[in-house]
PDB file of C-alpha atoms in Angstrom:
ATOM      1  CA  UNK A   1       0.000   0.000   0.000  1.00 82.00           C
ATOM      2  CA  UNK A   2       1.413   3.358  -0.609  1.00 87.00           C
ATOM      3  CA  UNK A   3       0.437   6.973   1.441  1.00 93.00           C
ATOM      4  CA  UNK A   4       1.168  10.547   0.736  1.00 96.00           C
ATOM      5  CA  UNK A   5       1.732  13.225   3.281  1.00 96.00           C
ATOM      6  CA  UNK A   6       1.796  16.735   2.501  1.00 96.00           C
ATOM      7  CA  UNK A   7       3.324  19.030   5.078  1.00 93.00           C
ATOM      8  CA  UNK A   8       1.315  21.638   5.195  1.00 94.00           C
ATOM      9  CA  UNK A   9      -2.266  22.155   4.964  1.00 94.00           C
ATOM     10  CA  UNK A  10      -2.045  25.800   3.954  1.00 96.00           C
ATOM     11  CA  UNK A  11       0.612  28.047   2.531  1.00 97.00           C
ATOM     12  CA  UNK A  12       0.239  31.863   2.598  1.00 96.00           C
ATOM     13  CA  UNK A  13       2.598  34.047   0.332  1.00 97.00           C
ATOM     14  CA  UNK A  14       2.660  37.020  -1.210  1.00 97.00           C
ATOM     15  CA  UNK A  15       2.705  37.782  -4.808  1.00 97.00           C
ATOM     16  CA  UNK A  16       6.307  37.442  -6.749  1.00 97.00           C
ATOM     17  CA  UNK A  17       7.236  35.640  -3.989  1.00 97.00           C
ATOM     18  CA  UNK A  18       8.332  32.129  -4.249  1.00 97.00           C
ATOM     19  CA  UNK A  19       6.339  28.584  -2.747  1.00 97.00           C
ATOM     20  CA  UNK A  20       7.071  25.439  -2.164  1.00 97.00           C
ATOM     21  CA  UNK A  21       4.816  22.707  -1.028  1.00 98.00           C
ATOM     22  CA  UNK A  22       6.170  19.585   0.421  1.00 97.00           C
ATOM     23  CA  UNK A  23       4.815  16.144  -0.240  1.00 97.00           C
ATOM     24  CA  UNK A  24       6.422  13.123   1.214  1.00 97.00           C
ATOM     25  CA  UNK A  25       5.669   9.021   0.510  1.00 96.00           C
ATOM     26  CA  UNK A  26       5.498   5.778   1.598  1.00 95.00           C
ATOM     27  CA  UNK A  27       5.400   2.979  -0.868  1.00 91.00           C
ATOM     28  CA  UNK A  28       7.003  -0.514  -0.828  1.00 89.00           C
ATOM     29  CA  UNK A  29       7.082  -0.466  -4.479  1.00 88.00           C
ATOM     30  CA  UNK A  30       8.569   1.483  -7.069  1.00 87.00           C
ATOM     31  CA  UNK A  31       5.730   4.715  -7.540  1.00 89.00           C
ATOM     32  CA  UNK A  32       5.266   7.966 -10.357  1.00 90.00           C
ATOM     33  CA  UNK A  33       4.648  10.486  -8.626  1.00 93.00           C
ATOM     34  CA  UNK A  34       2.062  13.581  -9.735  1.00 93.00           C
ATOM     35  CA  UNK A  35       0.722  17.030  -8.533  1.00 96.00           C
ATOM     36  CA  UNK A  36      -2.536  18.196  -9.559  1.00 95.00           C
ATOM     37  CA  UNK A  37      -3.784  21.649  -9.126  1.00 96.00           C
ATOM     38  CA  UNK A  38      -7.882  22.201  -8.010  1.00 94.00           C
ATOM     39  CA  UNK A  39      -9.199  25.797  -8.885  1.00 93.00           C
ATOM     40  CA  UNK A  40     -11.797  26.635  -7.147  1.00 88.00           C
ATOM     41  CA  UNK A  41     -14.930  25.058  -8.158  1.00 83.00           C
ATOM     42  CA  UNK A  42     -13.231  23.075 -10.737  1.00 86.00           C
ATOM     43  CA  UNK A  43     -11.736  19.757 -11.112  1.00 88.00           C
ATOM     44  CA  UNK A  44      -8.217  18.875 -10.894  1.00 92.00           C
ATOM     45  CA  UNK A  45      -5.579  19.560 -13.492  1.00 92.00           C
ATOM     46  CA  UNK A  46      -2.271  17.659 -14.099  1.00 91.00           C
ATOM     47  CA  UNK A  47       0.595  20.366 -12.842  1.00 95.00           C
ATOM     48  CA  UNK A  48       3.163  17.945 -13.792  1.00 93.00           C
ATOM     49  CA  UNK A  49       4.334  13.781 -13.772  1.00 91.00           C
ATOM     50  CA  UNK A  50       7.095  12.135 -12.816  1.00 91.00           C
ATOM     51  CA  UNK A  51       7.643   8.928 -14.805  1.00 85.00           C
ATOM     52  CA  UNK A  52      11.073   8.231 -14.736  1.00 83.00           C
ATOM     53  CA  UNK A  53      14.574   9.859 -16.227  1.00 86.00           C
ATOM     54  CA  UNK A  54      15.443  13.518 -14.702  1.00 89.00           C
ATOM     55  CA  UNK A  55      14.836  13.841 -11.329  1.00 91.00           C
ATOM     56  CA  UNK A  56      13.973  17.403 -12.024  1.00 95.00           C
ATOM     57  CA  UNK A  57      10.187  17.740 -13.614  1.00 95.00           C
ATOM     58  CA  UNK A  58       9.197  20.692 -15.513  1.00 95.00           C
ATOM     59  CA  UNK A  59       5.326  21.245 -15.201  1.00 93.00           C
ATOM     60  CA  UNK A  60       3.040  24.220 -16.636  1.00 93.00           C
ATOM     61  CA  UNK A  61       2.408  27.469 -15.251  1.00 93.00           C
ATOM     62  CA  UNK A  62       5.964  27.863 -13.987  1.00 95.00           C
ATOM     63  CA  UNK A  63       6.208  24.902 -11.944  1.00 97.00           C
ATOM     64  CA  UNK A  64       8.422  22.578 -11.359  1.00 97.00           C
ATOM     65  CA  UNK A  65       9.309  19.315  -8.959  1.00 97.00           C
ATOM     66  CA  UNK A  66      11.931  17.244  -7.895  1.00 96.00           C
ATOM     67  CA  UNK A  67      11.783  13.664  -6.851  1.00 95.00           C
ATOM     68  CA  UNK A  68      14.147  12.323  -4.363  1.00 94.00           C
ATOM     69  CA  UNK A  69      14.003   8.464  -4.085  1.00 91.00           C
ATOM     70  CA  UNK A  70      16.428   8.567  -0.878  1.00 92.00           C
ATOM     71  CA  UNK A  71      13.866  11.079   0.614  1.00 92.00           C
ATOM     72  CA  UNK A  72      10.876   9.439  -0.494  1.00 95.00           C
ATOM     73  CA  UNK A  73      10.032  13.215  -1.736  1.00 96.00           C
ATOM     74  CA  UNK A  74       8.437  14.926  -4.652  1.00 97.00           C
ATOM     75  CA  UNK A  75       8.547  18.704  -3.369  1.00 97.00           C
ATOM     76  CA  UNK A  76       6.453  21.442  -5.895  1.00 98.00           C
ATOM     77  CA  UNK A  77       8.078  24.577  -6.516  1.00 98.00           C
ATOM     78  CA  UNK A  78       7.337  28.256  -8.180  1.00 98.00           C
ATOM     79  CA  UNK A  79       9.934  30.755  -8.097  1.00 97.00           C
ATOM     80  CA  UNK A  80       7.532  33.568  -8.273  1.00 97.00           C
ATOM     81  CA  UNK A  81       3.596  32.827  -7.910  1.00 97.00           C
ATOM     82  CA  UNK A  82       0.545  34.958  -9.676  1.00 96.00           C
ATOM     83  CA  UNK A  83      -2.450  35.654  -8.131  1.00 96.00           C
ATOM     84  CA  UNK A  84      -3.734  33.298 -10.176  1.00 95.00           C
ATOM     85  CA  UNK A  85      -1.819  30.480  -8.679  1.00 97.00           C
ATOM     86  CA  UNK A  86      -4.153  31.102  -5.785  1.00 97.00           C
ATOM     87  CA  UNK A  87      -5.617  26.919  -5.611  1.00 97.00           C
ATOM     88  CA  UNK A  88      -5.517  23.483  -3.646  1.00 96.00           C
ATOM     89  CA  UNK A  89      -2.490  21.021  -4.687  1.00 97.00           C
ATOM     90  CA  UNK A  90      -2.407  17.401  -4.635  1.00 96.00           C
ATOM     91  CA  UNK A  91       0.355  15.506  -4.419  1.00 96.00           C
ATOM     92  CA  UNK A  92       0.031  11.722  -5.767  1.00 94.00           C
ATOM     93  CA  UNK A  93       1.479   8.442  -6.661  1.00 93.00           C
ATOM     94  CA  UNK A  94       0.537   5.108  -8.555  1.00 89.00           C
ATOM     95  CA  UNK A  95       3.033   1.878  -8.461  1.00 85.00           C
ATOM     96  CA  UNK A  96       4.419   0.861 -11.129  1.00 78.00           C
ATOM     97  CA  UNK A  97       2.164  -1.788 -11.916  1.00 70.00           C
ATOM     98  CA  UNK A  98      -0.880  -0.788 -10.401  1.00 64.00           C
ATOM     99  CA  UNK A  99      -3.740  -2.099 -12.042  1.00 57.00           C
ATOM    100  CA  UNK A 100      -6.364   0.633 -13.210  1.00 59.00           C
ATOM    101  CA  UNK A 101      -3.397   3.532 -12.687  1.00 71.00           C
ATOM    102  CA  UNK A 102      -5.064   3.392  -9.624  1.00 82.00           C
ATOM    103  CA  UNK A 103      -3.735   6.858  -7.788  1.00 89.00           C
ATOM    104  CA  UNK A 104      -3.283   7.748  -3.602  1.00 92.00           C
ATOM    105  CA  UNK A 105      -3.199  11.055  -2.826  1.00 94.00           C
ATOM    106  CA  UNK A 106      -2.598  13.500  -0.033  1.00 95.00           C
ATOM    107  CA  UNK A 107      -4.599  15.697   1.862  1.00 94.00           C
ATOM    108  CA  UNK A 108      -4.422  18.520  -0.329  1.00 95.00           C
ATOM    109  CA  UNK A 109      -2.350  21.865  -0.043  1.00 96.00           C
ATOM    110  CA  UNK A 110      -4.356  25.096   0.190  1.00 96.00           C
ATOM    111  CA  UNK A 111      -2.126  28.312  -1.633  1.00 97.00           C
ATOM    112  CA  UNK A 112      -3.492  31.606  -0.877  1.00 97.00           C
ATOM    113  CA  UNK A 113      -1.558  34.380  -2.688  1.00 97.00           C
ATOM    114  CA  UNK A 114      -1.887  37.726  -1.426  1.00 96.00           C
ATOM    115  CA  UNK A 115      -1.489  40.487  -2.875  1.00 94.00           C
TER     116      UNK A 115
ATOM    117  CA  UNK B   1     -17.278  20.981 -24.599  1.00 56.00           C
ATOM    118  CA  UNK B   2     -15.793  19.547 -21.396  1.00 66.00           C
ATOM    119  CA  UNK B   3     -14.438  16.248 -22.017  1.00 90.00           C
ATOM    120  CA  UNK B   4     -15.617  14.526 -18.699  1.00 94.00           C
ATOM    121  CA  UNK B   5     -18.682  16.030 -17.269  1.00 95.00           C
ATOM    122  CA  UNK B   6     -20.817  15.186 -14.568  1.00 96.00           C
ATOM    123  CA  UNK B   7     -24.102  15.987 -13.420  1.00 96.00           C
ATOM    124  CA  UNK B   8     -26.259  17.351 -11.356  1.00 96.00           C
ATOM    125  CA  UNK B   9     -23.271  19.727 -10.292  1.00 95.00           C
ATOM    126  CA  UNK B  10     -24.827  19.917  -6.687  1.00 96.00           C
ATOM    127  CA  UNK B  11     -27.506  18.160  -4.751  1.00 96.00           C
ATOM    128  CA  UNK B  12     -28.840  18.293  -1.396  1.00 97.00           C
ATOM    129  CA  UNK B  13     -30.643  15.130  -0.237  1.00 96.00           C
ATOM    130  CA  UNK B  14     -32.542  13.502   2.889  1.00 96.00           C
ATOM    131  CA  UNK B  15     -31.163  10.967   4.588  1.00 97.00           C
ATOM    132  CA  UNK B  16     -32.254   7.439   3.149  1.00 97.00           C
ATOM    133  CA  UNK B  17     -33.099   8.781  -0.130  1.00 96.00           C
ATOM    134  CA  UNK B  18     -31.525   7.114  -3.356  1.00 96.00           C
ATOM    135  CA  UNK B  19     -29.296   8.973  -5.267  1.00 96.00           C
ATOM    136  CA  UNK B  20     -27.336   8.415  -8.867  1.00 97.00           C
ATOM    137  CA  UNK B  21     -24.107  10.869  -9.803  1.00 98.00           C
ATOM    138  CA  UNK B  22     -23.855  10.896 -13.617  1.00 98.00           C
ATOM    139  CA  UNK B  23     -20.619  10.807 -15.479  1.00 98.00           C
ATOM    140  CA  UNK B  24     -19.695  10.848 -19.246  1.00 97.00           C
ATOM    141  CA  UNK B  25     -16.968  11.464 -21.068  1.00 96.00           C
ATOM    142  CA  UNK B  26     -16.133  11.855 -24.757  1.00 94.00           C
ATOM    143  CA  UNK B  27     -12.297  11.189 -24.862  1.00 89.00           C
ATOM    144  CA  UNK B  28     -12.997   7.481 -25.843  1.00 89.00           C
ATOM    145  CA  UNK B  29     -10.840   6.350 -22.980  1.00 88.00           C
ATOM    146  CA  UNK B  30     -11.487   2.948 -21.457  1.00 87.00           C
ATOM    147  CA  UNK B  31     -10.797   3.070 -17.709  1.00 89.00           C
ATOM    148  CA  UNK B  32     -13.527   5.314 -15.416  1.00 93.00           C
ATOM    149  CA  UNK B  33     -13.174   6.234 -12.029  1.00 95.00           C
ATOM    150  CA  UNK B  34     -15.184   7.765  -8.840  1.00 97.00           C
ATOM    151  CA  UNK B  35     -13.293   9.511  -6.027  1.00 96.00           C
ATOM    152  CA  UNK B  36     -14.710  11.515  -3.216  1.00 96.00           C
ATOM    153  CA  UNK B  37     -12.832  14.161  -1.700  1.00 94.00           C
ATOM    154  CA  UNK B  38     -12.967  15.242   1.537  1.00 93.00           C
ATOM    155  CA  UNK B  39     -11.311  18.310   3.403  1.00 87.00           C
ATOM    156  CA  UNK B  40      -7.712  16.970   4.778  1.00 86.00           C
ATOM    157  CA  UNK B  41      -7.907  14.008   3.584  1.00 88.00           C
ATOM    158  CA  UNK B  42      -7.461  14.796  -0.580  1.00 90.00           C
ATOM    159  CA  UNK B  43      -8.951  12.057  -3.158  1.00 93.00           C
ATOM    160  CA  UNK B  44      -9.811   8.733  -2.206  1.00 94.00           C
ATOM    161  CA  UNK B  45     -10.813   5.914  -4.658  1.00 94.00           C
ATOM    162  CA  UNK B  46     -14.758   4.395  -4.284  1.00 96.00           C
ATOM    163  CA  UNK B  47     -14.309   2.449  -7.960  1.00 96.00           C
ATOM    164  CA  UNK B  48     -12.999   2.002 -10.503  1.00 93.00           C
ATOM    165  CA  UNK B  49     -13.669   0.545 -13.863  1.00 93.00           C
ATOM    166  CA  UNK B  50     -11.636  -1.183 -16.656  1.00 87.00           C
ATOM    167  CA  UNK B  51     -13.908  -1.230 -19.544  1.00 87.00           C
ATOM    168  CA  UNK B  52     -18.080  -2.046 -19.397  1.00 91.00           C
ATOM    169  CA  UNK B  53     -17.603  -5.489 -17.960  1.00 92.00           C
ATOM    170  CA  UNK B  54     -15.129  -4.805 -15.768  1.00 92.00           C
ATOM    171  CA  UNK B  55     -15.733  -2.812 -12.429  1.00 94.00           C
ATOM    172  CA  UNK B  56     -13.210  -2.967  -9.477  1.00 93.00           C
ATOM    173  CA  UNK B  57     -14.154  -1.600  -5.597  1.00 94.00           C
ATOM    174  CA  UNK B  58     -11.717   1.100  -4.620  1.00 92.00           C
ATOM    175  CA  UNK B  59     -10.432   1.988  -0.740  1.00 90.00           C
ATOM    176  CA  UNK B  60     -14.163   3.002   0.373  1.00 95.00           C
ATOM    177  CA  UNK B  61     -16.785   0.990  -1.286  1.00 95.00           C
ATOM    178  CA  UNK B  62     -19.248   0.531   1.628  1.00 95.00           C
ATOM    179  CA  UNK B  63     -21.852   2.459   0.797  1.00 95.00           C
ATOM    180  CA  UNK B  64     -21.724   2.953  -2.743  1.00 97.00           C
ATOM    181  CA  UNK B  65     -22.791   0.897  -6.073  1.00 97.00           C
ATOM    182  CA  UNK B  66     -21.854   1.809  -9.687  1.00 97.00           C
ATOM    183  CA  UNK B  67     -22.851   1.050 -13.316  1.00 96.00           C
ATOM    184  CA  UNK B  68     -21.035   1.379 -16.278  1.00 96.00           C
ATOM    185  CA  UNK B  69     -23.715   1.761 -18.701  1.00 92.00           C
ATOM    186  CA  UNK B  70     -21.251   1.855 -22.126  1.00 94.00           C
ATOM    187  CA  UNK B  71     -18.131   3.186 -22.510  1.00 93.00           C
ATOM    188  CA  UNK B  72     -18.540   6.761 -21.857  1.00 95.00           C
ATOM    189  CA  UNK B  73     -20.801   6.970 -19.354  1.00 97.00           C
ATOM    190  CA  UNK B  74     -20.504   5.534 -15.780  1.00 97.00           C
ATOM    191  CA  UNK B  75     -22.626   6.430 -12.733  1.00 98.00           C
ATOM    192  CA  UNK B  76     -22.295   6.411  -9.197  1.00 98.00           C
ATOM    193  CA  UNK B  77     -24.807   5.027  -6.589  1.00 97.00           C
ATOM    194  CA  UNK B  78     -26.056   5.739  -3.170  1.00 96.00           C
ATOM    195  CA  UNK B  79     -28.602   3.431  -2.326  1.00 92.00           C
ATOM    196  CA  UNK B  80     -29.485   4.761   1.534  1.00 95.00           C
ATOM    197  CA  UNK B  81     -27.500   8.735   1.970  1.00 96.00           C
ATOM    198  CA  UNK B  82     -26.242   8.937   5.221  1.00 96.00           C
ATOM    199  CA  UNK B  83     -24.788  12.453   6.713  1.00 96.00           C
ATOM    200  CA  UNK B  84     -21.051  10.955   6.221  1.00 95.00           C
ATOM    201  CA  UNK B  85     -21.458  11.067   2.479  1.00 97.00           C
ATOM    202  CA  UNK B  86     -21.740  14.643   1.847  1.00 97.00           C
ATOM    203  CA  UNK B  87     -18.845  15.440   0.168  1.00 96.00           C
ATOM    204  CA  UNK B  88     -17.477  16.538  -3.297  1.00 96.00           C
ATOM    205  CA  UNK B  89     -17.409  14.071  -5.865  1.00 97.00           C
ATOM    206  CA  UNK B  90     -15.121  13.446  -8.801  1.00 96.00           C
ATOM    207  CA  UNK B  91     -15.031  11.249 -11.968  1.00 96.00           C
ATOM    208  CA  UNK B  92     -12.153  10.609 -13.631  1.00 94.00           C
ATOM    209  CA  UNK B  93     -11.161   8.907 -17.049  1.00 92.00           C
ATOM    210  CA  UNK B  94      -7.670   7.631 -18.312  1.00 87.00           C
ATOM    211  CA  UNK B  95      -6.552   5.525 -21.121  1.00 78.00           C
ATOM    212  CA  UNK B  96      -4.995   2.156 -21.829  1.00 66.00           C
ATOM    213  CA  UNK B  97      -1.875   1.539 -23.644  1.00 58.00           C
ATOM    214  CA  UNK B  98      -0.189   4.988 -24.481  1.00 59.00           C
ATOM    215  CA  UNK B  99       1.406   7.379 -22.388  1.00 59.00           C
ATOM    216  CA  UNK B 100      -1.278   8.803 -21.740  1.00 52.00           C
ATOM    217  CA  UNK B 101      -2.150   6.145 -19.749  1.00 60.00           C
ATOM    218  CA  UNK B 102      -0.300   7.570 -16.702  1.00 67.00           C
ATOM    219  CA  UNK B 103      -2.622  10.267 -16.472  1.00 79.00           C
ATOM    220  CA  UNK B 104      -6.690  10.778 -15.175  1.00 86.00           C
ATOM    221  CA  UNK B 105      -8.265  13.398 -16.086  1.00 89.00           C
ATOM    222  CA  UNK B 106     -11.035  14.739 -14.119  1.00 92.00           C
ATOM    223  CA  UNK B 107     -14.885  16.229 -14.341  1.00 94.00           C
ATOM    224  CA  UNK B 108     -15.738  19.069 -12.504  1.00 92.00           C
ATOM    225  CA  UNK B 109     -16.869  17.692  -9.495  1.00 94.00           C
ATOM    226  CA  UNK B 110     -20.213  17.097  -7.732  1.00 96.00           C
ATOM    227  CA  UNK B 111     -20.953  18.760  -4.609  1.00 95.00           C
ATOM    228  CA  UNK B 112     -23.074  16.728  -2.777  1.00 97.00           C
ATOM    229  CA  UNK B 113     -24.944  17.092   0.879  1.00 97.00           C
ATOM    230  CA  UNK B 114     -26.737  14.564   2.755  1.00 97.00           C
ATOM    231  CA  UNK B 115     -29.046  16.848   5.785  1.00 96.00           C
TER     232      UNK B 115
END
Protein backbone atom coordinates (compact mmCIF):
# COMPACT_ATOMS: atom_id res chain seq x y z
CA UNK A 1 0.00 0.00 0.00
CA UNK A 2 1.41 3.36 -0.61
CA UNK A 3 0.44 6.97 1.44
CA UNK A 4 1.17 10.55 0.74
CA UNK A 5 1.73 13.23 3.28
CA UNK A 6 1.80 16.73 2.50
CA UNK A 7 3.32 19.03 5.08
CA UNK A 8 1.31 21.64 5.20
CA UNK A 9 -2.27 22.16 4.96
CA UNK A 10 -2.05 25.80 3.95
CA UNK A 11 0.61 28.05 2.53
CA UNK A 12 0.24 31.86 2.60
CA UNK A 13 2.60 34.05 0.33
CA UNK A 14 2.66 37.02 -1.21
CA UNK A 15 2.71 37.78 -4.81
CA UNK A 16 6.31 37.44 -6.75
CA UNK A 17 7.24 35.64 -3.99
CA UNK A 18 8.33 32.13 -4.25
CA UNK A 19 6.34 28.58 -2.75
CA UNK A 20 7.07 25.44 -2.16
CA UNK A 21 4.82 22.71 -1.03
CA UNK A 22 6.17 19.59 0.42
CA UNK A 23 4.81 16.14 -0.24
CA UNK A 24 6.42 13.12 1.21
CA UNK A 25 5.67 9.02 0.51
CA UNK A 26 5.50 5.78 1.60
CA UNK A 27 5.40 2.98 -0.87
CA UNK A 28 7.00 -0.51 -0.83
CA UNK A 29 7.08 -0.47 -4.48
CA UNK A 30 8.57 1.48 -7.07
CA UNK A 31 5.73 4.71 -7.54
CA UNK A 32 5.27 7.97 -10.36
CA UNK A 33 4.65 10.49 -8.63
CA UNK A 34 2.06 13.58 -9.73
CA UNK A 35 0.72 17.03 -8.53
CA UNK A 36 -2.54 18.20 -9.56
CA UNK A 37 -3.78 21.65 -9.13
CA UNK A 38 -7.88 22.20 -8.01
CA UNK A 39 -9.20 25.80 -8.88
CA UNK A 40 -11.80 26.64 -7.15
CA UNK A 41 -14.93 25.06 -8.16
CA UNK A 42 -13.23 23.08 -10.74
CA UNK A 43 -11.74 19.76 -11.11
CA UNK A 44 -8.22 18.87 -10.89
CA UNK A 45 -5.58 19.56 -13.49
CA UNK A 46 -2.27 17.66 -14.10
CA UNK A 47 0.60 20.37 -12.84
CA UNK A 48 3.16 17.94 -13.79
CA UNK A 49 4.33 13.78 -13.77
CA UNK A 50 7.10 12.14 -12.82
CA UNK A 51 7.64 8.93 -14.80
CA UNK A 52 11.07 8.23 -14.74
CA UNK A 53 14.57 9.86 -16.23
CA UNK A 54 15.44 13.52 -14.70
CA UNK A 55 14.84 13.84 -11.33
CA UNK A 56 13.97 17.40 -12.02
CA UNK A 57 10.19 17.74 -13.61
CA UNK A 58 9.20 20.69 -15.51
CA UNK A 59 5.33 21.24 -15.20
CA UNK A 60 3.04 24.22 -16.64
CA UNK A 61 2.41 27.47 -15.25
CA UNK A 62 5.96 27.86 -13.99
CA UNK A 63 6.21 24.90 -11.94
CA UNK A 64 8.42 22.58 -11.36
CA UNK A 65 9.31 19.32 -8.96
CA UNK A 66 11.93 17.24 -7.89
CA UNK A 67 11.78 13.66 -6.85
CA UNK A 68 14.15 12.32 -4.36
CA UNK A 69 14.00 8.46 -4.09
CA UNK A 70 16.43 8.57 -0.88
CA UNK A 71 13.87 11.08 0.61
CA UNK A 72 10.88 9.44 -0.49
CA UNK A 73 10.03 13.22 -1.74
CA UNK A 74 8.44 14.93 -4.65
CA UNK A 75 8.55 18.70 -3.37
CA UNK A 76 6.45 21.44 -5.90
CA UNK A 77 8.08 24.58 -6.52
CA UNK A 78 7.34 28.26 -8.18
CA UNK A 79 9.93 30.75 -8.10
CA UNK A 80 7.53 33.57 -8.27
CA UNK A 81 3.60 32.83 -7.91
CA UNK A 82 0.54 34.96 -9.68
CA UNK A 83 -2.45 35.65 -8.13
CA UNK A 84 -3.73 33.30 -10.18
CA UNK A 85 -1.82 30.48 -8.68
CA UNK A 86 -4.15 31.10 -5.79
CA UNK A 87 -5.62 26.92 -5.61
CA UNK A 88 -5.52 23.48 -3.65
CA UNK A 89 -2.49 21.02 -4.69
CA UNK A 90 -2.41 17.40 -4.63
CA UNK A 91 0.36 15.51 -4.42
CA UNK A 92 0.03 11.72 -5.77
CA UNK A 93 1.48 8.44 -6.66
CA UNK A 94 0.54 5.11 -8.55
CA UNK A 95 3.03 1.88 -8.46
CA UNK A 96 4.42 0.86 -11.13
CA UNK A 97 2.16 -1.79 -11.92
CA UNK A 98 -0.88 -0.79 -10.40
CA UNK A 99 -3.74 -2.10 -12.04
CA UNK A 100 -6.36 0.63 -13.21
CA UNK A 101 -3.40 3.53 -12.69
CA UNK A 102 -5.06 3.39 -9.62
CA UNK A 103 -3.74 6.86 -7.79
CA UNK A 104 -3.28 7.75 -3.60
CA UNK A 105 -3.20 11.05 -2.83
CA UNK A 106 -2.60 13.50 -0.03
CA UNK A 107 -4.60 15.70 1.86
CA UNK A 108 -4.42 18.52 -0.33
CA UNK A 109 -2.35 21.86 -0.04
CA UNK A 110 -4.36 25.10 0.19
CA UNK A 111 -2.13 28.31 -1.63
CA UNK A 112 -3.49 31.61 -0.88
CA UNK A 113 -1.56 34.38 -2.69
CA UNK A 114 -1.89 37.73 -1.43
CA UNK A 115 -1.49 40.49 -2.88
CA UNK B 1 -17.28 20.98 -24.60
CA UNK B 2 -15.79 19.55 -21.40
CA UNK B 3 -14.44 16.25 -22.02
CA UNK B 4 -15.62 14.53 -18.70
CA UNK B 5 -18.68 16.03 -17.27
CA UNK B 6 -20.82 15.19 -14.57
CA UNK B 7 -24.10 15.99 -13.42
CA UNK B 8 -26.26 17.35 -11.36
CA UNK B 9 -23.27 19.73 -10.29
CA UNK B 10 -24.83 19.92 -6.69
CA UNK B 11 -27.51 18.16 -4.75
CA UNK B 12 -28.84 18.29 -1.40
CA UNK B 13 -30.64 15.13 -0.24
CA UNK B 14 -32.54 13.50 2.89
CA UNK B 15 -31.16 10.97 4.59
CA UNK B 16 -32.25 7.44 3.15
CA UNK B 17 -33.10 8.78 -0.13
CA UNK B 18 -31.53 7.11 -3.36
CA UNK B 19 -29.30 8.97 -5.27
CA UNK B 20 -27.34 8.42 -8.87
CA UNK B 21 -24.11 10.87 -9.80
CA UNK B 22 -23.86 10.90 -13.62
CA UNK B 23 -20.62 10.81 -15.48
CA UNK B 24 -19.69 10.85 -19.25
CA UNK B 25 -16.97 11.46 -21.07
CA UNK B 26 -16.13 11.85 -24.76
CA UNK B 27 -12.30 11.19 -24.86
CA UNK B 28 -13.00 7.48 -25.84
CA UNK B 29 -10.84 6.35 -22.98
CA UNK B 30 -11.49 2.95 -21.46
CA UNK B 31 -10.80 3.07 -17.71
CA UNK B 32 -13.53 5.31 -15.42
CA UNK B 33 -13.17 6.23 -12.03
CA UNK B 34 -15.18 7.77 -8.84
CA UNK B 35 -13.29 9.51 -6.03
CA UNK B 36 -14.71 11.51 -3.22
CA UNK B 37 -12.83 14.16 -1.70
CA UNK B 38 -12.97 15.24 1.54
CA UNK B 39 -11.31 18.31 3.40
CA UNK B 40 -7.71 16.97 4.78
CA UNK B 41 -7.91 14.01 3.58
CA UNK B 42 -7.46 14.80 -0.58
CA UNK B 43 -8.95 12.06 -3.16
CA UNK B 44 -9.81 8.73 -2.21
CA UNK B 45 -10.81 5.91 -4.66
CA UNK B 46 -14.76 4.39 -4.28
CA UNK B 47 -14.31 2.45 -7.96
CA UNK B 48 -13.00 2.00 -10.50
CA UNK B 49 -13.67 0.54 -13.86
CA UNK B 50 -11.64 -1.18 -16.66
CA UNK B 51 -13.91 -1.23 -19.54
CA UNK B 52 -18.08 -2.05 -19.40
CA UNK B 53 -17.60 -5.49 -17.96
CA UNK B 54 -15.13 -4.80 -15.77
CA UNK B 55 -15.73 -2.81 -12.43
CA UNK B 56 -13.21 -2.97 -9.48
CA UNK B 57 -14.15 -1.60 -5.60
CA UNK B 58 -11.72 1.10 -4.62
CA UNK B 59 -10.43 1.99 -0.74
CA UNK B 60 -14.16 3.00 0.37
CA UNK B 61 -16.79 0.99 -1.29
CA UNK B 62 -19.25 0.53 1.63
CA UNK B 63 -21.85 2.46 0.80
CA UNK B 64 -21.72 2.95 -2.74
CA UNK B 65 -22.79 0.90 -6.07
CA UNK B 66 -21.85 1.81 -9.69
CA UNK B 67 -22.85 1.05 -13.32
CA UNK B 68 -21.04 1.38 -16.28
CA UNK B 69 -23.71 1.76 -18.70
CA UNK B 70 -21.25 1.86 -22.13
CA UNK B 71 -18.13 3.19 -22.51
CA UNK B 72 -18.54 6.76 -21.86
CA UNK B 73 -20.80 6.97 -19.35
CA UNK B 74 -20.50 5.53 -15.78
CA UNK B 75 -22.63 6.43 -12.73
CA UNK B 76 -22.30 6.41 -9.20
CA UNK B 77 -24.81 5.03 -6.59
CA UNK B 78 -26.06 5.74 -3.17
CA UNK B 79 -28.60 3.43 -2.33
CA UNK B 80 -29.48 4.76 1.53
CA UNK B 81 -27.50 8.74 1.97
CA UNK B 82 -26.24 8.94 5.22
CA UNK B 83 -24.79 12.45 6.71
CA UNK B 84 -21.05 10.96 6.22
CA UNK B 85 -21.46 11.07 2.48
CA UNK B 86 -21.74 14.64 1.85
CA UNK B 87 -18.85 15.44 0.17
CA UNK B 88 -17.48 16.54 -3.30
CA UNK B 89 -17.41 14.07 -5.87
CA UNK B 90 -15.12 13.45 -8.80
CA UNK B 91 -15.03 11.25 -11.97
CA UNK B 92 -12.15 10.61 -13.63
CA UNK B 93 -11.16 8.91 -17.05
CA UNK B 94 -7.67 7.63 -18.31
CA UNK B 95 -6.55 5.53 -21.12
CA UNK B 96 -4.99 2.16 -21.83
CA UNK B 97 -1.87 1.54 -23.64
CA UNK B 98 -0.19 4.99 -24.48
CA UNK B 99 1.41 7.38 -22.39
CA UNK B 100 -1.28 8.80 -21.74
CA UNK B 101 -2.15 6.15 -19.75
CA UNK B 102 -0.30 7.57 -16.70
CA UNK B 103 -2.62 10.27 -16.47
CA UNK B 104 -6.69 10.78 -15.17
CA UNK B 105 -8.27 13.40 -16.09
CA UNK B 106 -11.03 14.74 -14.12
CA UNK B 107 -14.88 16.23 -14.34
CA UNK B 108 -15.74 19.07 -12.50
CA UNK B 109 -16.87 17.69 -9.50
CA UNK B 110 -20.21 17.10 -7.73
CA UNK B 111 -20.95 18.76 -4.61
CA UNK B 112 -23.07 16.73 -2.78
CA UNK B 113 -24.94 17.09 0.88
CA UNK B 114 -26.74 14.56 2.76
CA UNK B 115 -29.05 16.85 5.78
Amino acid sequence: AQSVTQLDSQVPVFEEAPVELRCNYSSSVSVYLFWYVQYPNQGLQLLLKYLSGSTLVKGINGFEAEFNKSQTSFHLRKPSVHISDTAEYFCAVSPFKAAGNKLTFGGGTRVLVKP
Amino acid sequence: DADVTQTPRNRITKTGKRIMLECSQTKGHDRMYWYRQDPGLGLRLIYYSFDVKDINKGEISDGYSVSRQAQAKFSLSLESAIPNQTALYFCATSDLGREGRYEQYFGPGTRLTVT
